[in-house]
Amino acid sequence: QVQLVESGGGLVQAGGSLRLTCATSGSIFSISIDTMGWYRQAPGKQRDLVATITGGGSTNYADSVKGRFTISRDNAKNTMYLQMDSLKPEDTGVYYCRRQLFGTGRVYWGQGTQVTVSS
């Protein structure tokens, strides 16, 4: 069973930085060929895309985080990261890690990590 565990969330002041980590396990395959992504859900709102990275290394970002957030991955460690700089109060929410398996297309989610940005 594929599992994803997020960490690195917390409380930070506006303008600060956080680095989120998503550690994956339970698959015989490396994440290197899968599409990985970060999503966030603010209170009372739907879960929205923050950033994705494909098996080929192509990245995509929500307009609201472009230039401030950086998604990356360490295939050898089966781990994905989200470096968040210049944080704003509107970045507050629960951040979820997502893995979509190459071939089957099956999607797995982590349990989420809370990020709170104070003004």
XYZ file of C-alpha atoms in Angstrom:
119
model
C 0.000 0.000 0.000
C 1.453 3.334 -1.057
C 1.742 5.806 1.781
C 2.606 9.502 1.808
C 3.592 11.399 4.937
C 3.890 15.177 4.984
C 5.934 17.140 7.480
C 7.365 20.611 7.950
C 4.219 22.625 8.498
C 3.841 25.120 11.299
C 3.202 28.705 12.297
C 5.223 31.429 10.602
C 5.001 35.182 10.252
C 4.243 36.797 6.931
C 7.393 37.064 4.862
C 8.873 33.953 6.409
C 9.731 30.570 4.919
C 8.855 26.936 5.428
C 9.956 23.748 3.723
C 7.462 20.934 3.425
C 8.530 17.334 2.929
C 6.542 14.426 1.525
C 8.022 11.004 2.182
C 6.560 8.117 0.210
C 6.730 4.369 0.772
C 4.979 1.112 -0.063
C 5.632 0.978 -3.783
C 8.184 -1.174 -5.528
C 8.697 1.650 -7.965
C 10.561 4.898 -7.424
C 8.689 8.175 -7.632
C 10.920 9.113 -10.544
C 8.294 8.240 -13.157
C 5.261 9.488 -11.266
C 3.587 12.873 -11.217
C 3.765 14.360 -7.750
C 2.067 17.434 -6.428
C 1.191 19.700 -3.530
C -2.336 20.881 -2.895
C -3.770 23.047 -0.154
C -7.135 23.513 1.436
C -8.041 26.679 3.290
C -10.824 26.604 5.888
C -14.209 26.384 4.181
C -12.708 26.120 0.719
C -11.978 23.384 -1.774
C -8.619 21.722 -2.162
C -6.592 23.562 -4.791
C -3.438 22.800 -6.724
C -0.272 24.522 -5.510
C 2.422 22.873 -7.615
C 3.139 19.703 -9.555
C 6.222 17.974 -10.904
C 6.128 15.282 -13.570
C 8.342 12.256 -13.977
C 10.251 14.203 -16.592
C 10.843 17.039 -14.159
C 8.419 19.559 -15.633
C 6.885 21.820 -13.011
C 3.645 23.742 -12.827
C 2.582 26.316 -10.253
C -0.591 28.085 -9.259
C -0.376 31.741 -10.274
C -0.658 32.783 -6.633
C 2.610 31.057 -5.664
C 4.752 31.568 -8.768
C 8.099 33.079 -7.886
C 7.678 32.270 -4.180
C 7.336 28.474 -4.001
C 9.613 25.808 -5.452
C 8.696 22.149 -5.861
C 11.446 19.547 -6.087
C 12.031 15.849 -5.609
C 14.777 13.454 -4.557
C 14.063 10.261 -6.478
C 16.653 8.249 -4.584
C 14.891 9.068 -1.321
C 11.361 8.847 -2.760
C 10.779 12.263 -1.267
C 9.255 15.473 -2.561
C 9.686 18.982 -1.199
C 7.978 22.339 -1.317
C 10.117 25.349 -0.455
C 7.832 28.216 0.462
C 9.294 31.705 0.684
C 7.765 35.137 1.175
C 4.758 33.534 2.792
C 1.495 35.435 2.963
C -1.517 34.996 5.274
C -3.507 33.729 2.288
C -1.105 30.780 2.049
C -2.638 29.429 5.253
C -4.214 26.007 4.957
C -3.658 22.291 5.134
C -1.091 21.178 2.568
C -1.487 17.756 1.028
C 0.959 15.649 -0.914
C -0.350 13.747 -3.939
C 1.202 10.940 -5.952
C -0.203 9.682 -9.245
C 1.288 6.398 -10.350
C 2.612 6.177 -13.873
C 0.706 3.599 -15.923
C -2.289 2.906 -13.668
C -2.969 6.549 -12.932
C -3.991 5.626 -9.410
C -3.810 8.558 -7.008
C -2.684 8.559 -3.403
C -2.880 11.374 -0.839
C -1.092 12.127 2.375
C -2.842 13.119 5.589
C -1.884 16.790 5.315
C 0.210 19.247 7.288
C -1.049 22.558 8.634
C 0.581 25.801 7.545
C -0.464 28.985 9.300
C 0.888 32.373 8.252
C 0.232 35.227 10.649
C 0.081 38.847 9.554
